JSON list of C-alpha atoms in Angstrom, two decimals:
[
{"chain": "A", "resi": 1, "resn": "UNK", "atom": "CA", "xyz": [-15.32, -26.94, 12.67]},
{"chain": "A", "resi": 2, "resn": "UNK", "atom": "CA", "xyz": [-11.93, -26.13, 11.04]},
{"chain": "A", "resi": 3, "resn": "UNK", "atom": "CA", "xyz": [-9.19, -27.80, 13.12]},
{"chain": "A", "resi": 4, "resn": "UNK", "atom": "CA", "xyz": [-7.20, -24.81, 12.71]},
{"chain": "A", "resi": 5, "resn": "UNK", "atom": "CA", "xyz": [-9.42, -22.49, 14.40]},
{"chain": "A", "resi": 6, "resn": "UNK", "atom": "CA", "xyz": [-8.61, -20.94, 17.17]},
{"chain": "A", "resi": 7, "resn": "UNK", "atom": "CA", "xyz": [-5.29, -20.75, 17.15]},
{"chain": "A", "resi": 8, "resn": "UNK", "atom": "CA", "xyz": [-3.11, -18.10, 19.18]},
{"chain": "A", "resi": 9, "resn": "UNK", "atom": "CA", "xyz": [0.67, -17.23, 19.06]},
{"chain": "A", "resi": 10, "resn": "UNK", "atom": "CA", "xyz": [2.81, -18.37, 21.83]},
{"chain": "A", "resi": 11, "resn": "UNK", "atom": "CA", "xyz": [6.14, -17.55, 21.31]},
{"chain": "A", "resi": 12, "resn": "UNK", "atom": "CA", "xyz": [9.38, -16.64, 18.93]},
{"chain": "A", "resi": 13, "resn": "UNK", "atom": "CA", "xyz": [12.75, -18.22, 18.87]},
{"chain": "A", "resi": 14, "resn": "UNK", "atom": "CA", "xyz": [15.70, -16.76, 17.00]},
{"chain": "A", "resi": 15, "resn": "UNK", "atom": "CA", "xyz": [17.92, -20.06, 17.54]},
{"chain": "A", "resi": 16, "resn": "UNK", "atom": "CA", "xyz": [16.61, -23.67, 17.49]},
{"chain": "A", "resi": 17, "resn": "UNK", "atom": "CA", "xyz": [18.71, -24.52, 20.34]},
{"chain": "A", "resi": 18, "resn": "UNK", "atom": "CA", "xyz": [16.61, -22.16, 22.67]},
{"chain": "A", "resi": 19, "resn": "UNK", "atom": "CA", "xyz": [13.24, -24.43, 21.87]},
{"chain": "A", "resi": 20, "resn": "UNK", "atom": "CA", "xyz": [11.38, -25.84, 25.06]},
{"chain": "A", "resi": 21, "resn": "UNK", "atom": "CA", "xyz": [11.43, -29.52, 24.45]},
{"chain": "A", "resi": 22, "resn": "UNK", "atom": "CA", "xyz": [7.76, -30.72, 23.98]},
{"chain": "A", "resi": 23, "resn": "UNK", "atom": "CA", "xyz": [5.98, -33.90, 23.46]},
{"chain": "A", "resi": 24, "resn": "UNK", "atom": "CA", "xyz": [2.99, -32.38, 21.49]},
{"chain": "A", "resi": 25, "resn": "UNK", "atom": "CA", "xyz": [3.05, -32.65, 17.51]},
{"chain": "A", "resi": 26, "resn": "UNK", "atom": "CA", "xyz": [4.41, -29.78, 15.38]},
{"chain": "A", "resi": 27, "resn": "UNK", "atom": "CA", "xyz": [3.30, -29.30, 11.61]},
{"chain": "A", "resi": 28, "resn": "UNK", "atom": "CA", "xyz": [5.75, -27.16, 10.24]},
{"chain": "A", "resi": 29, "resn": "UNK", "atom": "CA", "xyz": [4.96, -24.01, 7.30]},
{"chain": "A", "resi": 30, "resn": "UNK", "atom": "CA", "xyz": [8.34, -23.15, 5.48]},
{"chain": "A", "resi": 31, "resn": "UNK", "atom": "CA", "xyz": [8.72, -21.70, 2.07]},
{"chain": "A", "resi": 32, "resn": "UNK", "atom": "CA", "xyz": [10.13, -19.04, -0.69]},
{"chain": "A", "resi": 33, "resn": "UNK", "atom": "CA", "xyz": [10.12, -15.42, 0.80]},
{"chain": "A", "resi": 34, "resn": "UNK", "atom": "CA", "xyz": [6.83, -14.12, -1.27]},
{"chain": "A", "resi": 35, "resn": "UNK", "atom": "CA", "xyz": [5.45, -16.96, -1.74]},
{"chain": "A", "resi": 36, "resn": "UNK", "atom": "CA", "xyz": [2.21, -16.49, 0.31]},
{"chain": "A", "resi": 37, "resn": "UNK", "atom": "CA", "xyz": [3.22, -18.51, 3.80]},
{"chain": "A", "resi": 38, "resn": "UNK", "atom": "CA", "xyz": [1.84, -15.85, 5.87]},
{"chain": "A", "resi": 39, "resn": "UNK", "atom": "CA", "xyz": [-1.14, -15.07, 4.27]},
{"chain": "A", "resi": 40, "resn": "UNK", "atom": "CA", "xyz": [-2.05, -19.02, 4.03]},
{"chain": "A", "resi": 41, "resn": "UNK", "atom": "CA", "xyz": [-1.45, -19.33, 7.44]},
{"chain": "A", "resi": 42, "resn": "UNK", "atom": "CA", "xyz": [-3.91, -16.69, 8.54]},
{"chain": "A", "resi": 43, "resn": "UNK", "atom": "CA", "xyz": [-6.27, -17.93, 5.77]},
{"chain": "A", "resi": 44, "resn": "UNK", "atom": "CA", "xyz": [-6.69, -21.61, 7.39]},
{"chain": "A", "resi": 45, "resn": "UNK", "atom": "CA", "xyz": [-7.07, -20.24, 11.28]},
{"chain": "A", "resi": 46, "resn": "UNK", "atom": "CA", "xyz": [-8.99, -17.40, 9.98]},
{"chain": "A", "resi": 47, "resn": "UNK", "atom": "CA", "xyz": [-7.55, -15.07, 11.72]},
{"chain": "A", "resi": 48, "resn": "UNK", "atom": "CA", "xyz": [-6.26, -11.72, 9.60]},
{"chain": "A", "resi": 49, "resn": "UNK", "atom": "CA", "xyz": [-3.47, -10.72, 11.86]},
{"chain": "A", "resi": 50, "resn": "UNK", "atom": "CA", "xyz": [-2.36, -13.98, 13.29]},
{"chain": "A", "resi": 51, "resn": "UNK", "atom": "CA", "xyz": [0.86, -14.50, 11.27]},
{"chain": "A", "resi": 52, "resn": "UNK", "atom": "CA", "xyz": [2.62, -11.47, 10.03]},
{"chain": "A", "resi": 53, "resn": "UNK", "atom": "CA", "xyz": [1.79, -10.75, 6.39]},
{"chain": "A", "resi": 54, "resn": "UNK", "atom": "CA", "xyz": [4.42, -8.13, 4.80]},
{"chain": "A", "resi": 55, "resn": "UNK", "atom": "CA", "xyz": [4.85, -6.05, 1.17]},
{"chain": "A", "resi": 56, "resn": "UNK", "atom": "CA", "xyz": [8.20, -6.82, 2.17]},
{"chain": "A", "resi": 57, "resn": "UNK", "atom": "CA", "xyz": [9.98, -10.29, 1.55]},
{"chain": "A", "resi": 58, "resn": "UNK", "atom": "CA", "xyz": [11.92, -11.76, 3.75]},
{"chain": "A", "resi": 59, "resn": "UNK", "atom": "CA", "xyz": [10.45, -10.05, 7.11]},
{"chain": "A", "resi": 60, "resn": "UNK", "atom": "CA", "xyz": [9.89, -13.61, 9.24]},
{"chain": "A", "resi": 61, "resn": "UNK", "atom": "CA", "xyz": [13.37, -13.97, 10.12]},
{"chain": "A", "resi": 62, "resn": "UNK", "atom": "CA", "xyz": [12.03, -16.11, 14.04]},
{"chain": "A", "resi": 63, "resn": "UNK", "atom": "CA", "xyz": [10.83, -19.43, 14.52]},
{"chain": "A", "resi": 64, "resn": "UNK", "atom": "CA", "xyz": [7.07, -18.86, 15.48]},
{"chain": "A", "resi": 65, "resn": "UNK", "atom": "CA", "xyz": [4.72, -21.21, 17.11]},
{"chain": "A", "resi": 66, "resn": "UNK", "atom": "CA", "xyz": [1.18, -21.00, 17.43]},
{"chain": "A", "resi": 67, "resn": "UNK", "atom": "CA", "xyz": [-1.03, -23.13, 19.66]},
{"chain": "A", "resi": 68, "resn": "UNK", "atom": "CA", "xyz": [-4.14, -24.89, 18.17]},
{"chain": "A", "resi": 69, "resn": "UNK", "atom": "CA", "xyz": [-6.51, -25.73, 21.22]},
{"chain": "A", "resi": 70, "resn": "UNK", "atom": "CA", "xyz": [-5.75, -29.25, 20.54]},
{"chain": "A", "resi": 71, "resn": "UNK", "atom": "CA", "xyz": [-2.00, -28.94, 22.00]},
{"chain": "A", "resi": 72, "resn": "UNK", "atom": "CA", "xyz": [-0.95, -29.02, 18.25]},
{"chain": "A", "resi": 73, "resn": "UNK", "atom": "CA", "xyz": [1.79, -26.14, 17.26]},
{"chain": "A", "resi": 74, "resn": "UNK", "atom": "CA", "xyz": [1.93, -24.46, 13.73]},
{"chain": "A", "resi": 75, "resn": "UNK", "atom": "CA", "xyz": [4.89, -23.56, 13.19]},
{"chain": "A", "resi": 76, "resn": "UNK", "atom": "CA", "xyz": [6.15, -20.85, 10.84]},
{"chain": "A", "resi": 77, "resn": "UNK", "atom": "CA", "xyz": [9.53, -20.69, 9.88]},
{"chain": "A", "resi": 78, "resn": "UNK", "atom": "CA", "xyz": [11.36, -17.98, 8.00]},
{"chain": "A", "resi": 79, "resn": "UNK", "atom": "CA", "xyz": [11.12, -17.48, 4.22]},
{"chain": "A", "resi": 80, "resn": "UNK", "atom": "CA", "xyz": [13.95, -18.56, 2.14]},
{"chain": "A", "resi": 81, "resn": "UNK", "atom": "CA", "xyz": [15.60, -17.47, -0.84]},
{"chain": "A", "resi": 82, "resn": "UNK", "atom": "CA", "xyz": [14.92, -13.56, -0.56]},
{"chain": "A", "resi": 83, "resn": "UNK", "atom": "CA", "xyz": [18.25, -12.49, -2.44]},
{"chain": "A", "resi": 84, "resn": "UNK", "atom": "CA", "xyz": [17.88, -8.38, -1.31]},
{"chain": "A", "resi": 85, "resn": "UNK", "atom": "CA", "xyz": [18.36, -10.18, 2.72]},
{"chain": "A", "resi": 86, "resn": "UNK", "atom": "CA", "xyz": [22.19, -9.65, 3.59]},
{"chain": "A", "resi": 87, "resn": "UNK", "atom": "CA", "xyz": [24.15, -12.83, 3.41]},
{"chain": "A", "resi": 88, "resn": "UNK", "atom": "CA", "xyz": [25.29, -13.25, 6.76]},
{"chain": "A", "resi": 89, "resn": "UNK", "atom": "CA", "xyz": [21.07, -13.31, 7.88]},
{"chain": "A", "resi": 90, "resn": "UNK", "atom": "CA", "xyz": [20.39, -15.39, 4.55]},
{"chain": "A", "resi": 91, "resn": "UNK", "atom": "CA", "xyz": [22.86, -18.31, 6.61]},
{"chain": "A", "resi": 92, "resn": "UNK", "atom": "CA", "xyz": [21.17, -17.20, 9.80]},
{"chain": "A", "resi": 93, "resn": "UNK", "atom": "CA", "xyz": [17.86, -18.02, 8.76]},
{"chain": "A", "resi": 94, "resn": "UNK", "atom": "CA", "xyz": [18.73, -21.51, 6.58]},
{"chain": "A", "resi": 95, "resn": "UNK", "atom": "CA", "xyz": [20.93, -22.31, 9.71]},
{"chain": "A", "resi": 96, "resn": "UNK", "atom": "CA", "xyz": [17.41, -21.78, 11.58]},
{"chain": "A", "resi": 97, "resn": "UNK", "atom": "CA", "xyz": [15.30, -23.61, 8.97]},
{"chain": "A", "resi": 98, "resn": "UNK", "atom": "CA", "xyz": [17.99, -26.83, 8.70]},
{"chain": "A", "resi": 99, "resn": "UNK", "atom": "CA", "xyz": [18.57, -27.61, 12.35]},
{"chain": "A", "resi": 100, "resn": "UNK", "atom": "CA", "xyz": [14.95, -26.93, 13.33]},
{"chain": "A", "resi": 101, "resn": "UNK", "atom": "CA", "xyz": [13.37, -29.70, 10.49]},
{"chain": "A", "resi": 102, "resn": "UNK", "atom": "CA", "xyz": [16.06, -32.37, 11.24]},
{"chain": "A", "resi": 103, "resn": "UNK", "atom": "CA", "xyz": [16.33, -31.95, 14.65]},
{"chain": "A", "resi": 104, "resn": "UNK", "atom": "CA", "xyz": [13.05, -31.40, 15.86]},
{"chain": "A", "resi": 105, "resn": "UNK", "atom": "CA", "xyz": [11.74, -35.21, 17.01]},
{"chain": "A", "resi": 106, "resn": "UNK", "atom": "CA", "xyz": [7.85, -34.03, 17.28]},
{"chain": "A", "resi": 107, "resn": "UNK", "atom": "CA", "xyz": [7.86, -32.73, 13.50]},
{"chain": "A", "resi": 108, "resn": "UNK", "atom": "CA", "xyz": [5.38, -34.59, 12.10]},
{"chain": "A", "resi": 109, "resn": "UNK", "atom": "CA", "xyz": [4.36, -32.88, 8.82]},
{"chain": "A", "resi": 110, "resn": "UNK", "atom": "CA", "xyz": [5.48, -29.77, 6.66]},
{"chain": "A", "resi": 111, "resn": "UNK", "atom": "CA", "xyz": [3.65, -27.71, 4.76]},
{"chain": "A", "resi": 112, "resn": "UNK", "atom": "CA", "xyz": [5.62, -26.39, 1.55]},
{"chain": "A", "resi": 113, "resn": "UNK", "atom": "CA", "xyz": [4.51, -22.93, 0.08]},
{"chain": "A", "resi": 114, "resn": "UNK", "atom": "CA", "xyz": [4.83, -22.32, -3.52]},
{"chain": "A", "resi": 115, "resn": "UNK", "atom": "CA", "xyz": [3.80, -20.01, -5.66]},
{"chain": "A", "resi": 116, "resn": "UNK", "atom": "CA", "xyz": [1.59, -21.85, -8.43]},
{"chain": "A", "resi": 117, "resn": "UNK", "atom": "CA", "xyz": [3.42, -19.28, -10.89]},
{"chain": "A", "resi": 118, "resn": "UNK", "atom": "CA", "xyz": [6.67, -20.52, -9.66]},
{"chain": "A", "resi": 119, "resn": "UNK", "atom": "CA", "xyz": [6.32, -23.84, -8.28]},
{"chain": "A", "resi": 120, "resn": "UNK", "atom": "CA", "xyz": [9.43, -26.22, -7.65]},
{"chain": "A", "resi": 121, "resn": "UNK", "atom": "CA", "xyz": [12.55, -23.78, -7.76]},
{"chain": "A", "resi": 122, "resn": "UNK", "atom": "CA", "xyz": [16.21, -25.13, -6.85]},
{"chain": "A", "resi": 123, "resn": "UNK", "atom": "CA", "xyz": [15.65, -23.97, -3.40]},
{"chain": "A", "resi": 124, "resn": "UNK", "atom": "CA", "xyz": [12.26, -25.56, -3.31]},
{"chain": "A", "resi": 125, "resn": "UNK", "atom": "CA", "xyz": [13.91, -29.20, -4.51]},
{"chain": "A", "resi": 126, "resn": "UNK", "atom": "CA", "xyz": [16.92, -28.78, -2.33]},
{"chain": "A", "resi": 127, "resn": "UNK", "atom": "CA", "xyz": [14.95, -28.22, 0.69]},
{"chain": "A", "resi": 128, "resn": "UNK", "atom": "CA", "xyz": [12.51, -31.31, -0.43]},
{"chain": "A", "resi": 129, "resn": "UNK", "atom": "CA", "xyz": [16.49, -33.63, -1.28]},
{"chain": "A", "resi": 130, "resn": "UNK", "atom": "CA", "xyz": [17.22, -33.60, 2.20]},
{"chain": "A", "resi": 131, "resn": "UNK", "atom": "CA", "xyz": [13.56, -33.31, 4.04]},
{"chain": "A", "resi": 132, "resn": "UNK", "atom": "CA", "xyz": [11.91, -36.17, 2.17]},
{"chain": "A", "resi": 133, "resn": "UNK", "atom": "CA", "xyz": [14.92, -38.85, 3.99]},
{"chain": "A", "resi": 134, "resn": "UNK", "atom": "CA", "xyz": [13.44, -38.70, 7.64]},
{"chain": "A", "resi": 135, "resn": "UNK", "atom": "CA", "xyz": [9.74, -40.62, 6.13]},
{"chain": "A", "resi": 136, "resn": "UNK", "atom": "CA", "xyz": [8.05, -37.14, 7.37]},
{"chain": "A", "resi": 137, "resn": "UNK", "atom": "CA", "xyz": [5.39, -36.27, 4.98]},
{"chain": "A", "resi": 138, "resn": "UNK", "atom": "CA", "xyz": [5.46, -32.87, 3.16]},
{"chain": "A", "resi": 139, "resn": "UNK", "atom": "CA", "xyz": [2.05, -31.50, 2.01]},
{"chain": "A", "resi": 140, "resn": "UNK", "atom": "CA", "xyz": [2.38, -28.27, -1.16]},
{"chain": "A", "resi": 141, "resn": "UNK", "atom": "CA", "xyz": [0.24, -25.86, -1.35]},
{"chain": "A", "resi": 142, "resn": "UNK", "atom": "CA", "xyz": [0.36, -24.01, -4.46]},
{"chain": "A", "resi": 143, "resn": "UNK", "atom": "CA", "xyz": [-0.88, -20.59, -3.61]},
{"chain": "A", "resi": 144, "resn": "UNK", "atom": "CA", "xyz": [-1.82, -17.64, -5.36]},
{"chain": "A", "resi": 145, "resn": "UNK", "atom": "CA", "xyz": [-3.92, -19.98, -7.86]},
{"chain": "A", "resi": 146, "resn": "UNK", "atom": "CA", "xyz": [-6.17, -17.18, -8.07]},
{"chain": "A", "resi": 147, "resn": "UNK", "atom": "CA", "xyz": [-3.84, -15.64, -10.15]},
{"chain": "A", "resi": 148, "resn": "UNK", "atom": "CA", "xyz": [-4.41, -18.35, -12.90]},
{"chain": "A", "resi": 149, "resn": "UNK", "atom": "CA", "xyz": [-7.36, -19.50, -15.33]},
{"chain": "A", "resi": 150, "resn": "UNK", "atom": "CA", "xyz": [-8.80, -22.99, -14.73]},
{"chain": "A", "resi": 151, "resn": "UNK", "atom": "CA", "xyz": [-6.96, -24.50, -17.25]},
{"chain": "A", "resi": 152, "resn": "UNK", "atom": "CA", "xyz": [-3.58, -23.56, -16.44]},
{"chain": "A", "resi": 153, "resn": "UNK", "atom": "CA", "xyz": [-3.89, -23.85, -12.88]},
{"chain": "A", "resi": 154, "resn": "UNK", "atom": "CA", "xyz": [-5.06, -27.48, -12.91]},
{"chain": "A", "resi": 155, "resn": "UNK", "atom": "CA", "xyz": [-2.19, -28.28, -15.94]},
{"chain": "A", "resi": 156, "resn": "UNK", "atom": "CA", "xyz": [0.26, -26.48, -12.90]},
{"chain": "A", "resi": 157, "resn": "UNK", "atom": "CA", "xyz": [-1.14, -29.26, -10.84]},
{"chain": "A", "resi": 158, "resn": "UNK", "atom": "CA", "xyz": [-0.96, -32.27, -12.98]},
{"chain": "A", "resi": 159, "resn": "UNK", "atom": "CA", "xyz": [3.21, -30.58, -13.71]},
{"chain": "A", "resi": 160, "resn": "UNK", "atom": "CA", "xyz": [3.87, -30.57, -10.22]},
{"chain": "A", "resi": 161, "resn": "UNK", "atom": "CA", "xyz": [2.77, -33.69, -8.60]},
{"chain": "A", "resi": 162, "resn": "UNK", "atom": "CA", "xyz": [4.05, -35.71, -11.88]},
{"chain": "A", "resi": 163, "resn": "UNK", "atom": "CA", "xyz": [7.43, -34.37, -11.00]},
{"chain": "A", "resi": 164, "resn": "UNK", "atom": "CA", "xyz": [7.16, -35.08, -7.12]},
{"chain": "A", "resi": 165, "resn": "UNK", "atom": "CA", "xyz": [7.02, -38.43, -7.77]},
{"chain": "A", "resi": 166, "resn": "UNK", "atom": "CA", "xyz": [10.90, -38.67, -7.85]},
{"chain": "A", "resi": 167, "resn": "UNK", "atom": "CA", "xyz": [10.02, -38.02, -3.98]},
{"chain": "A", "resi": 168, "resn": "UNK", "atom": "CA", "xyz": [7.90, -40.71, -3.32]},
{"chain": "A", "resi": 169, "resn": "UNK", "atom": "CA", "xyz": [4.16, -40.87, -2.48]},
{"chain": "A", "resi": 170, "resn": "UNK", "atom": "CA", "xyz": [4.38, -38.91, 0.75]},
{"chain": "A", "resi": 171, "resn": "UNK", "atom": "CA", "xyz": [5.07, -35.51, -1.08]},
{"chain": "A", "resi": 172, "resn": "UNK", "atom": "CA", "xyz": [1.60, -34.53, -2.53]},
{"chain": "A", "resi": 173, "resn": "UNK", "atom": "CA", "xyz": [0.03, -31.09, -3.59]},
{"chain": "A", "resi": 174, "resn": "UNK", "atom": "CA", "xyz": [-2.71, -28.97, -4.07]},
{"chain": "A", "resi": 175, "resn": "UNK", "atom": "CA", "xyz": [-3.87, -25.71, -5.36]},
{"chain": "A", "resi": 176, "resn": "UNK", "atom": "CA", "xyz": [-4.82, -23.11, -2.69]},
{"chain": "A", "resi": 177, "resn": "UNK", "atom": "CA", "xyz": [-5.95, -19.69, -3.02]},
{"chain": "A", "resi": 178, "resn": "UNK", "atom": "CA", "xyz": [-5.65, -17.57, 0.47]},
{"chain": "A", "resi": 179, "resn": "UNK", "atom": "CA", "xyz": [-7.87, -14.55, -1.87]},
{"chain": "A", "resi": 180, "resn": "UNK", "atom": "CA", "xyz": [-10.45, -16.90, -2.64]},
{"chain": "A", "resi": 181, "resn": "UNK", "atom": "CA", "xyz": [-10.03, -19.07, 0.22]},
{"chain": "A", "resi": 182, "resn": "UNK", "atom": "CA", "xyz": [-10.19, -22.20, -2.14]},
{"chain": "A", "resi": 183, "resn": "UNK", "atom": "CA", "xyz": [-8.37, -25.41, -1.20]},
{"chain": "A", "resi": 184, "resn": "UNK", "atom": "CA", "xyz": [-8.92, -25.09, 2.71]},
{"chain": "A", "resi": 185, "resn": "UNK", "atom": "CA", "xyz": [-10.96, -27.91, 2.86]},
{"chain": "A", "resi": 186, "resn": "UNK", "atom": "CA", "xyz": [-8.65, -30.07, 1.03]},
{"chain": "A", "resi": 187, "resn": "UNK", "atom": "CA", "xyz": [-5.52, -29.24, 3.60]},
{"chain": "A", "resi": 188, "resn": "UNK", "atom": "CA", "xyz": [-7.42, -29.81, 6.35]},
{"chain": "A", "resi": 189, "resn": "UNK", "atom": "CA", "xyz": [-8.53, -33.50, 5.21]},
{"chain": "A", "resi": 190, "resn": "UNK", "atom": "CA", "xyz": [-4.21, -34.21, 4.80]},
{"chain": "A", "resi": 191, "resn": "UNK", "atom": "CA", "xyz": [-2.95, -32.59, 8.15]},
{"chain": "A", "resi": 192, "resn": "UNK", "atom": "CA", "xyz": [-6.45, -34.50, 9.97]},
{"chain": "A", "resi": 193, "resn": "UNK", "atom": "CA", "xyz": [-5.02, -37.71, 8.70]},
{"chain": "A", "resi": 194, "resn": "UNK", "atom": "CA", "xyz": [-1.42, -36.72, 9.67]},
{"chain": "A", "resi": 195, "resn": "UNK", "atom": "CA", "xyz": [-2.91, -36.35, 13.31]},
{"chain": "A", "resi": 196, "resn": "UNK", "atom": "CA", "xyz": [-5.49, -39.72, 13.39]},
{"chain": "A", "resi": 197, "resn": "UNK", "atom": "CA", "xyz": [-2.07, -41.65, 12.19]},
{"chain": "A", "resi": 198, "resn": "UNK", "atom": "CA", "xyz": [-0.01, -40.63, 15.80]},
{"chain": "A", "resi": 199, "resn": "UNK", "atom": "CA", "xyz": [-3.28, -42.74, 17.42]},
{"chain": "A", "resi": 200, "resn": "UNK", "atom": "CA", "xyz": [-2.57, -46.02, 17.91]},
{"chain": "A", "resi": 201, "resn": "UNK", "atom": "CA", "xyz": [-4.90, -48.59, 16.04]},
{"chain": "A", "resi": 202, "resn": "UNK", "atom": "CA", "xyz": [-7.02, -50.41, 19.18]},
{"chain": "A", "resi": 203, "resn": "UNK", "atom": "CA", "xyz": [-7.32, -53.59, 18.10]},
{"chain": "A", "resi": 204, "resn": "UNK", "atom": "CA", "xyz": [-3.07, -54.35, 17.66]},
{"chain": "A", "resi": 205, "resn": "UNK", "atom": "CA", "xyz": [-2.82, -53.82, 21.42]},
{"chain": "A", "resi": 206, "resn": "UNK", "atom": "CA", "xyz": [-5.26, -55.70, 22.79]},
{"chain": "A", "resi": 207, "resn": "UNK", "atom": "CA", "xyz": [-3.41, -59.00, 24.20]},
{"chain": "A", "resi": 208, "resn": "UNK", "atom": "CA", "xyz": [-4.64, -61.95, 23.36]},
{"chain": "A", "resi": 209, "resn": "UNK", "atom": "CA", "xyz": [-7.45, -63.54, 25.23]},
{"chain": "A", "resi": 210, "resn": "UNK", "atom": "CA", "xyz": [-6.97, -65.98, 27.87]},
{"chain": "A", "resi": 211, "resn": "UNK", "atom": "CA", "xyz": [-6.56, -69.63, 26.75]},
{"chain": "A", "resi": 212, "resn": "UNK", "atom": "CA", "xyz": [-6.72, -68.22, 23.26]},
{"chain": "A", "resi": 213, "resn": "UNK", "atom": "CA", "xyz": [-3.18, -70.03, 21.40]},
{"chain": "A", "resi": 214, "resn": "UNK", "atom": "CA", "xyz": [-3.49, -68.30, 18.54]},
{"chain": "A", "resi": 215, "resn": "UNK", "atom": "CA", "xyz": [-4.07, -71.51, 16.99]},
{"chain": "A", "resi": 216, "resn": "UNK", "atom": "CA", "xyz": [-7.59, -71.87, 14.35]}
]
């Protein structure tokens, strides 16, 4: 079973300093406004309606968690970049977006949304310039691939993570497709490991036996 499934919404926050404080891990979704960050969302719980999917850009303007049965939150932030959104919200919402990612302790992961048409804008590199620092790893999914031929899409690909090198080897990226529901599969294998690695390995806290010197 998906370990996204079953996931329901909890609650909205317009200001990251009204957040609960919480010990259970967060994987963050952020990205350009029409990019496809609601509709992936719903895609991976699969649930139509869970996050809000709008013609409009630029209509999450809250912080909103949902609840995975495991205690795990997704958490989808607002869209960036819009240029129609009045300036005053546009600093609202990357006010929201900054002090939420570097603030938050129990981050442990973001998801970036692209659009595989349009991957890596400015916005997109500034955002990864001053994520990538705190060691989190960011995952990229580059949606709407259904809106490419093979050959393109996986040349998109090869572009992409070639250039996300400059980021180190915790910024990796995929195609996804939220029409076809291709590339599920794939994100689920990268936040599962994300997960097993807050479990702490068994065998470096076991104390040493009794009598044992540590000596061969």
């Amino acid at each position: 079973m998906s370990i996204f499934r079953h996931a329901r919404f909890e609650t909205s926050f317009a200001k990251p300093n009204a957040l609960p404080d919480s010990s259970e891990p967060e994987i963050a979704f952020v990205g350009r406004s029409n990019a496809g960050k609601s509709s992936a969302i719903n895609t991976l719980v699969g649930h139509n309606r869970l996050a809000f999917v709008s013609k409009t850009p630029g209509r999450t303007q809250l912080i909103n968690f949902f609840r995975l049965p495991s205690g795990v939150a997704l958490v989808d932030l607002p869209g960036f970049g819009y240029a129609q959104v009045p300036e005053p919200i546009r600093r609202q919402w990357q006010d929201l977006l900054e002090k939420y990612l570097t603030r938050r302790p129990n981050v442990i992961g973001l998801i970036h949304i692209m659009d595989s048409r349009h991957p890596l804008t400015h916005l997109d590199r500034q955002l990864l310039d001053w994520f990538t620092p705190s060691g989190r790893p960011v995952h990229i999914l580059l949606t709407k691939s259904d809106k490419l031929t093979r050959g393109p899409a996986a040349q998109t690909l090869m572009d992409v993570r070639r250039e996300l090198a400059q980021w180190g080897p915790a910024v990796t990226a995929q195609l996804f497709s939220s029409l076809k529901k291709t590339g599920m599969e794939e994100t689920e294998r990268v936040v599962t490991n994300w997960l097993e690695s807050l479990i702490p390995d068994p065998d470096q806290e076991k104390p040493p036996a009794e009598g044992d010197s540590g000596r061969g």
